[in-house]
Amino acid sequence: MDYTKIDFDHELDRGPNTYNQTLGQWWLSQSSDRAHSYAYSKITQHLVSFFGQPPERIIDYACGAGHMLTRLYRCFSNSKLTGIDGSSLLLKLAGKRLQSTGQDWRQRVHLIETNLPDCSLPRGQADVLLFVFPNIVPDPDLPDSEEEKDSHHPEDRAVADYLALTREPNPEEETVEDDPETLCDSLITDNLISRNLRRLLKKGGVCVRADYANAPRNELTKLVEQRLAFQEGSLQEPVNGLRAEQLFKVVGSTYYRSKVLEDVYHQTRDKTDKDGGYLLTTLVAL
Ligand SMILES: C[S@@+](CC[C@H](N)C(=O)[O-])C[C@H]1O[C@@H](n2cnc3c(N)ncnc32)[C@H](O)[C@@H]1O
């Protein structure tokens, strides 16, 4: 698919349904290339080596066309799997991919079509949650009350404001071009999604995220590290005397160079988004 013909800003403004149409087709072509296949295999290897005992219940949050679900189905032959996504197009293909295992996959896999974040999903049942190459498109029709149900800790908004208003002391290191209001909204939206991830997990459950990145975690500036930690709900220390609610603790982080970052380049057309890969982060639910 020729990505240069896609107006990503326009598509993303249309809400998650774009993954049933233009972005769904784009994602099908992206996710089936060699870089993505290799990354899905790396993530699977990580999960297999991390868990001594096969986890009982695994959720793939925004599972797309089921690339990870199918691998997990093969590797964890006794686990119950749930794939959640807003795209009927991609979920149908996830079903077809699972069908290709030649087994009665419906005995162990449940596919749920819903717009995320969704606070009505069963709480605290998953042992493991995957969130791989997230590109959650906010639902423009989501009623405010839906967000309110999962409302923030009182100081979260103030922490997000501070992290959005602050700029790198060395302007050459500043990676953000958005105005503070846009940046604050995106920090809050990502934190809200992490809150939804935490809600689905049991206490002590494990969340494995593969996030697009340009550098390993230990090479991030203090400010970028704090913004990332706020987004994923793992911020431990107070910021400017304010404390965000900590939902997760980071227990491992590995950086892989990979061409998967071109997913981001297609959207931003910023050449720096061609150089990097993804961060595979393991977090424990507090
Ligand atoms: C970049 S794809 C990643 C898919 C999958 N995790 C993978 O790595 O193959 C992003 C996925 O998020 C889903 N998505 C985006 N916004 C959503 C929303 N608001 N609600 C539910 N699903 C959404 C899309 O349908 C798509 O499957």
Coordinates of C-alpha atoms and ligand atoms in Angstrom, one line a residue:
M1 CA 0.0 0.0 0.0
D2 CA 1.3 3.5 -0.9
Y3 CA 1.4 5.3 2.4
T4 CA 2.3 8.6 0.8
K5 CA -1.3 8.8 -0.5
I6 CA -2.7 8.5 3.1
D7 CA -3.6 11.7 4.9
F8 CA -2.9 10.4 8.4
D9 CA -4.1 13.5 10.3
H10 CA -7.5 13.3 8.5
E11 CA -7.7 9.5 9.1
L12 CA -6.9 9.8 12.8
D13 CA -9.5 12.6 13.2
R14 CA -12.1 10.1 12.0
G15 CA -11.7 8.0 15.1
P16 CA -11.0 4.3 15.6
N17 CA -13.3 3.3 12.7
T18 CA -10.5 4.3 10.4
Y19 CA -9.0 0.9 11.3
N20 CA -11.9 -0.7 9.4
Q21 CA -10.9 1.2 6.3
T22 CA -7.8 3.1 5.2
L23 CA -5.7 2.6 8.3
G24 CA -6.8 -1.0 8.6
Q25 CA -5.5 -1.7 5.0
W26 CA -2.3 0.2 5.8
W27 CA -1.8 -1.8 9.0
L28 CA -2.3 -5.1 7.2
S29 CA 0.4 -4.3 4.8
Q30 CA 2.8 -2.9 7.6
S31 CA 2.2 -5.8 10.1
S32 CA 2.9 -8.5 7.6
D33 CA 6.4 -7.3 6.6
R34 CA 9.7 -8.9 7.8
A35 CA 10.5 -6.3 10.5
H36 CA 7.1 -6.8 12.2
S37 CA 7.3 -10.6 11.9
Y38 CA 10.7 -10.5 13.5
A39 CA 9.6 -8.2 16.3
Y40 CA 6.5 -10.4 17.0
S41 CA 8.8 -13.4 17.4
K42 CA 11.2 -11.4 19.7
I43 CA 8.2 -10.4 21.9
T44 CA 7.0 -14.0 22.0
Q45 CA 10.5 -15.3 23.0
H46 CA 10.6 -12.7 25.8
L47 CA 7.2 -13.9 27.1
V48 CA 8.2 -17.6 27.0
S49 CA 11.4 -17.0 28.8
F50 CA 9.9 -14.6 31.4
F51 CA 7.2 -17.0 32.6
G52 CA 8.3 -20.2 34.3
Q53 CA 4.7 -21.3 34.5
P54 CA 2.4 -20.7 31.6
P55 CA 0.0 -17.8 32.6
E56 CA -3.6 -18.7 33.1
R57 CA -5.2 -15.7 31.4
I58 CA -3.6 -13.4 28.8
I59 CA -5.1 -10.4 27.2
D60 CA -3.8 -8.8 24.0
Y61 CA -5.1 -5.2 24.2
A62 CA -5.6 -3.7 20.7
C63 CA -4.7 -7.1 19.2
G64 CA -5.2 -6.0 15.6
A65 CA -5.0 -8.9 13.1
G66 CA -3.9 -11.5 15.7
H67 CA -0.2 -11.8 14.9
M68 CA 0.7 -12.0 18.6
L69 CA -2.4 -14.0 19.6
T70 CA -1.6 -16.8 17.1
R71 CA 1.9 -17.0 18.4
L72 CA 0.7 -17.1 22.0
Y73 CA -1.9 -19.7 21.1
R74 CA 0.9 -22.0 19.9
C75 CA 3.4 -21.3 22.7
F76 CA 1.0 -21.3 25.7
S77 CA -1.1 -24.3 24.9
N78 CA -3.1 -24.2 28.2
S79 CA -3.6 -20.5 28.6
K80 CA -6.9 -18.7 28.0
L81 CA -6.5 -15.8 25.6
T82 CA -8.5 -12.7 25.0
G83 CA -8.0 -10.3 22.0
I84 CA -9.6 -6.9 22.3
D85 CA -9.8 -4.4 19.4
G86 CA -12.1 -1.9 17.9
S87 CA -11.7 -3.0 14.3
S88 CA -14.1 -5.7 13.0
L89 CA -12.0 -5.9 9.9
L90 CA -8.8 -6.8 11.8
L91 CA -10.6 -9.0 14.3
K92 CA -12.1 -11.1 11.5
L93 CA -8.6 -11.6 10.1
A94 CA -7.4 -12.5 13.6
G95 CA -10.0 -15.2 13.6
K96 CA -8.8 -16.5 10.2
R97 CA -5.2 -16.5 11.4
L98 CA -6.2 -18.5 14.5
Q99 CA -8.2 -20.9 12.2
S100 CA -5.0 -21.6 10.3
T101 CA -3.6 -23.3 13.5
G102 CA -5.9 -26.1 12.5
Q103 CA -7.4 -26.4 15.9
D104 CA -10.6 -25.4 17.6
W105 CA -9.2 -22.1 18.7
R106 CA -12.6 -20.9 20.1
Q107 CA -12.1 -23.2 23.1
R108 CA -9.3 -21.0 24.4
V109 CA -9.6 -17.7 22.6
H110 CA -12.2 -15.0 23.0
L111 CA -12.2 -12.0 20.6
I112 CA -13.9 -8.8 21.9
E113 CA -14.8 -5.9 19.6
T114 CA -15.0 -2.6 21.5
N115 CA -13.6 0.9 21.5
L116 CA -10.7 1.4 24.0
P117 CA -10.3 2.4 26.7
D118 CA -13.3 0.5 27.9
C119 CA -14.1 0.6 31.6
S120 CA -16.9 -2.1 31.4
L121 CA -14.4 -4.9 30.6
P122 CA -14.1 -7.4 33.4
R123 CA -11.8 -6.1 36.1
G124 CA -8.7 -7.8 37.6
Q125 CA -8.9 -11.1 35.7
A126 CA -5.8 -11.2 33.6
D127 CA -2.4 -12.5 34.7
V128 CA -0.6 -11.0 31.6
L129 CA -1.5 -8.2 29.4
L130 CA 0.1 -7.3 26.1
F131 CA 0.1 -3.9 24.5
V132 CA 2.1 -4.1 21.3
F133 CA 2.8 -1.2 18.9
P134 CA 0.0 0.9 20.3
N135 CA -1.6 3.5 18.1
I136 CA -4.9 4.1 20.0
V137 CA -7.1 6.5 18.1
P138 CA -9.4 8.3 20.6
D139 CA -13.1 7.8 20.0
P140 CA -14.6 11.2 19.2
D141 CA -18.0 9.9 20.3
L142 CA -16.9 8.7 23.7
P143 CA -19.2 10.3 26.2
D144 CA -17.3 12.3 29.0
S145 CA -19.0 10.1 31.6
E146 CA -17.1 7.1 30.1
E147 CA -13.8 8.8 30.9
E148 CA -15.0 10.0 34.2
K149 CA -15.7 6.4 35.3
D150 CA -12.0 5.9 35.3
S151 CA -11.2 9.3 36.6
H152 CA -7.7 10.3 37.5
H153 CA -5.9 10.6 40.8
P154 CA -6.2 14.2 42.0
E155 CA -2.6 15.2 41.3
D156 CA -2.3 13.4 37.9
R157 CA -3.6 16.4 35.9
A158 CA -1.1 18.8 37.7
V159 CA 1.8 16.4 37.0
A160 CA 0.8 16.2 33.3
D161 CA 0.5 20.0 33.1
Y162 CA 4.0 20.4 34.6
L163 CA 5.6 17.8 32.3
A164 CA 3.9 19.4 29.3
L165 CA 4.9 23.0 30.2
T166 CA 8.5 22.1 31.1
R167 CA 11.1 22.1 28.2
E168 CA 14.6 20.6 28.0
P169 CA 17.3 22.9 29.5
N170 CA 19.2 22.3 26.3
P171 CA 16.9 23.3 23.5
E172 CA 18.8 20.9 21.1
E173 CA 17.6 18.0 23.2
E174 CA 13.9 18.9 23.0
T175 CA 12.0 16.3 21.1
V176 CA 8.5 17.8 21.4
E177 CA 7.0 20.3 19.0
D178 CA 3.4 20.2 20.3
D179 CA 2.1 23.1 22.3
P180 CA 1.7 22.4 26.0
E181 CA -2.0 21.9 25.8
T182 CA -1.8 19.3 23.1
L183 CA 1.1 17.5 24.8
C184 CA -0.8 17.6 28.2
D185 CA -3.9 16.0 26.5
S186 CA -1.8 13.3 24.9
L187 CA -0.1 12.5 28.2
I188 CA -3.4 12.3 30.0
T189 CA -4.9 10.1 27.2
D190 CA -2.0 7.7 27.4
N191 CA -2.2 7.6 31.2
L192 CA -5.9 6.9 30.9
I193 CA -5.2 3.9 28.7
S194 CA -2.5 2.6 31.2
R195 CA -5.2 2.9 33.9
N196 CA -7.5 0.7 31.7
L197 CA -4.6 -1.8 31.3
R198 CA -4.0 -1.9 35.1
R199 CA -7.8 -2.4 35.7
L200 CA -7.8 -5.5 33.6
L201 CA -4.9 -7.1 35.4
K202 CA -4.8 -8.9 38.7
K203 CA -2.5 -7.3 41.4
G204 CA 1.0 -8.6 40.6
G205 CA 0.0 -9.3 37.0
V206 CA 2.5 -8.5 34.3
C207 CA 2.1 -6.0 31.5
V208 CA 4.4 -6.3 28.5
R209 CA 4.5 -3.3 26.2
A210 CA 6.3 -2.8 22.9
D211 CA 6.4 0.9 22.3
Y212 CA 8.0 2.7 19.3
A213 CA 11.2 4.4 20.5
N214 CA 14.3 6.2 19.3
A215 CA 16.6 5.2 22.1
P216 CA 17.1 2.8 25.1
R217 CA 15.4 3.9 28.3
N218 CA 18.7 4.7 30.0
E219 CA 19.6 7.1 27.3
L220 CA 16.5 9.2 27.6
T221 CA 16.8 12.7 29.2
K222 CA 15.2 13.0 32.7
L223 CA 12.2 14.9 31.3
V224 CA 11.5 12.4 28.5
E225 CA 11.9 9.5 31.0
Q226 CA 9.4 11.2 33.3
R227 CA 6.9 11.8 30.5
L228 CA 7.2 8.2 29.4
A229 CA 6.8 6.9 33.0
F230 CA 3.7 9.1 33.5
Q231 CA 2.2 7.8 30.2
E232 CA 2.7 4.2 31.3
G233 CA 1.6 4.8 34.9
S234 CA 5.0 3.9 36.4
L235 CA 6.2 7.3 37.6
Q236 CA 7.6 6.7 41.1
E237 CA 9.1 10.0 42.2
P238 CA 7.3 13.2 42.8
V239 CA 7.6 15.8 40.0
N240 CA 7.7 19.5 41.2
G241 CA 6.5 18.3 44.6
L242 CA 3.5 16.5 43.0
R243 CA 2.9 12.8 42.9
A244 CA 1.0 10.9 40.1
E245 CA -0.7 7.7 41.0
Q246 CA 1.7 4.8 40.4
L247 CA -0.1 1.9 38.7
F248 CA 2.9 -0.2 37.6
K249 CA 6.5 -0.9 38.5
V250 CA 9.0 -1.3 35.6
V251 CA 10.9 -4.6 36.0
G252 CA 12.7 -4.8 32.7
S253 CA 13.3 -2.8 29.6
T254 CA 15.1 -3.8 26.4
Y255 CA 15.6 -1.7 23.3
Y256 CA 15.6 -3.2 19.8
R257 CA 16.6 -1.4 16.7
S258 CA 14.0 -2.2 14.0
K259 CA 12.4 -0.9 10.9
V260 CA 9.0 -1.1 12.7
L261 CA 9.6 2.5 13.5
E262 CA 8.7 3.4 9.9
D263 CA 5.1 3.0 11.1
V264 CA 5.7 6.3 12.9
Y265 CA 7.6 7.8 10.0
H266 CA 4.7 7.2 7.7
Q267 CA 2.5 9.3 10.0
T268 CA 4.9 12.1 10.8
R269 CA 7.2 12.2 7.7
D270 CA 9.9 13.3 10.1
K271 CA 13.2 11.7 9.1
T272 CA 14.3 11.2 12.8
D273 CA 11.4 8.7 13.0
K274 CA 13.3 6.4 10.6
D275 CA 16.1 5.8 13.1
G276 CA 15.2 3.7 16.1
G277 CA 13.0 0.7 16.9
Y278 CA 11.0 -0.3 19.9
L279 CA 11.2 -0.6 23.7
L280 CA 10.1 -3.9 25.1
T281 CA 9.1 -3.0 28.7
T282 CA 7.9 -5.4 31.4
L283 CA 5.8 -3.9 34.2
V284 CA 4.2 -5.4 37.3
A285 CA 0.8 -4.2 38.3
L286 CA 0.8 -2.6 41.8
Ligands
LIG1 C1 -0.8 -0.2 15.1 S1 -2.1 -1.4 15.3 C2 -1.4 -2.6 16.4 C3 -2.1 -3.9 16.4 C4 -1.4 -5.1 17.2 N1 -1.2 -4.7 18.5 C5 -0.2 -5.5 16.5 O1 0.9 -5.2 17.0 O2 -0.2 -6.2 15.5 C6 -3.2 -0.5 16.4 C7 -4.4 -1.3 16.8 O3 -5.2 -0.5 17.7 C8 -6.6 -0.6 17.4 N2 -7.2 0.6 17.9 C9 -6.8 1.9 17.6 N3 -7.6 2.7 18.3 C10 -8.5 2.0 19.0 C11 -9.6 2.3 19.8 N4 -9.9 3.5 20.2 N5 -10.3 1.3 20.3 C12 -10.0 0.0 20.0 N6 -9.0 -0.4 19.2 C13 -8.3 0.6 18.7 C14 -6.6 -0.7 15.9 O4 -7.8 -1.3 15.4 C15 -5.4 -1.6 15.6 O5 -5.7 -2.9 15.6

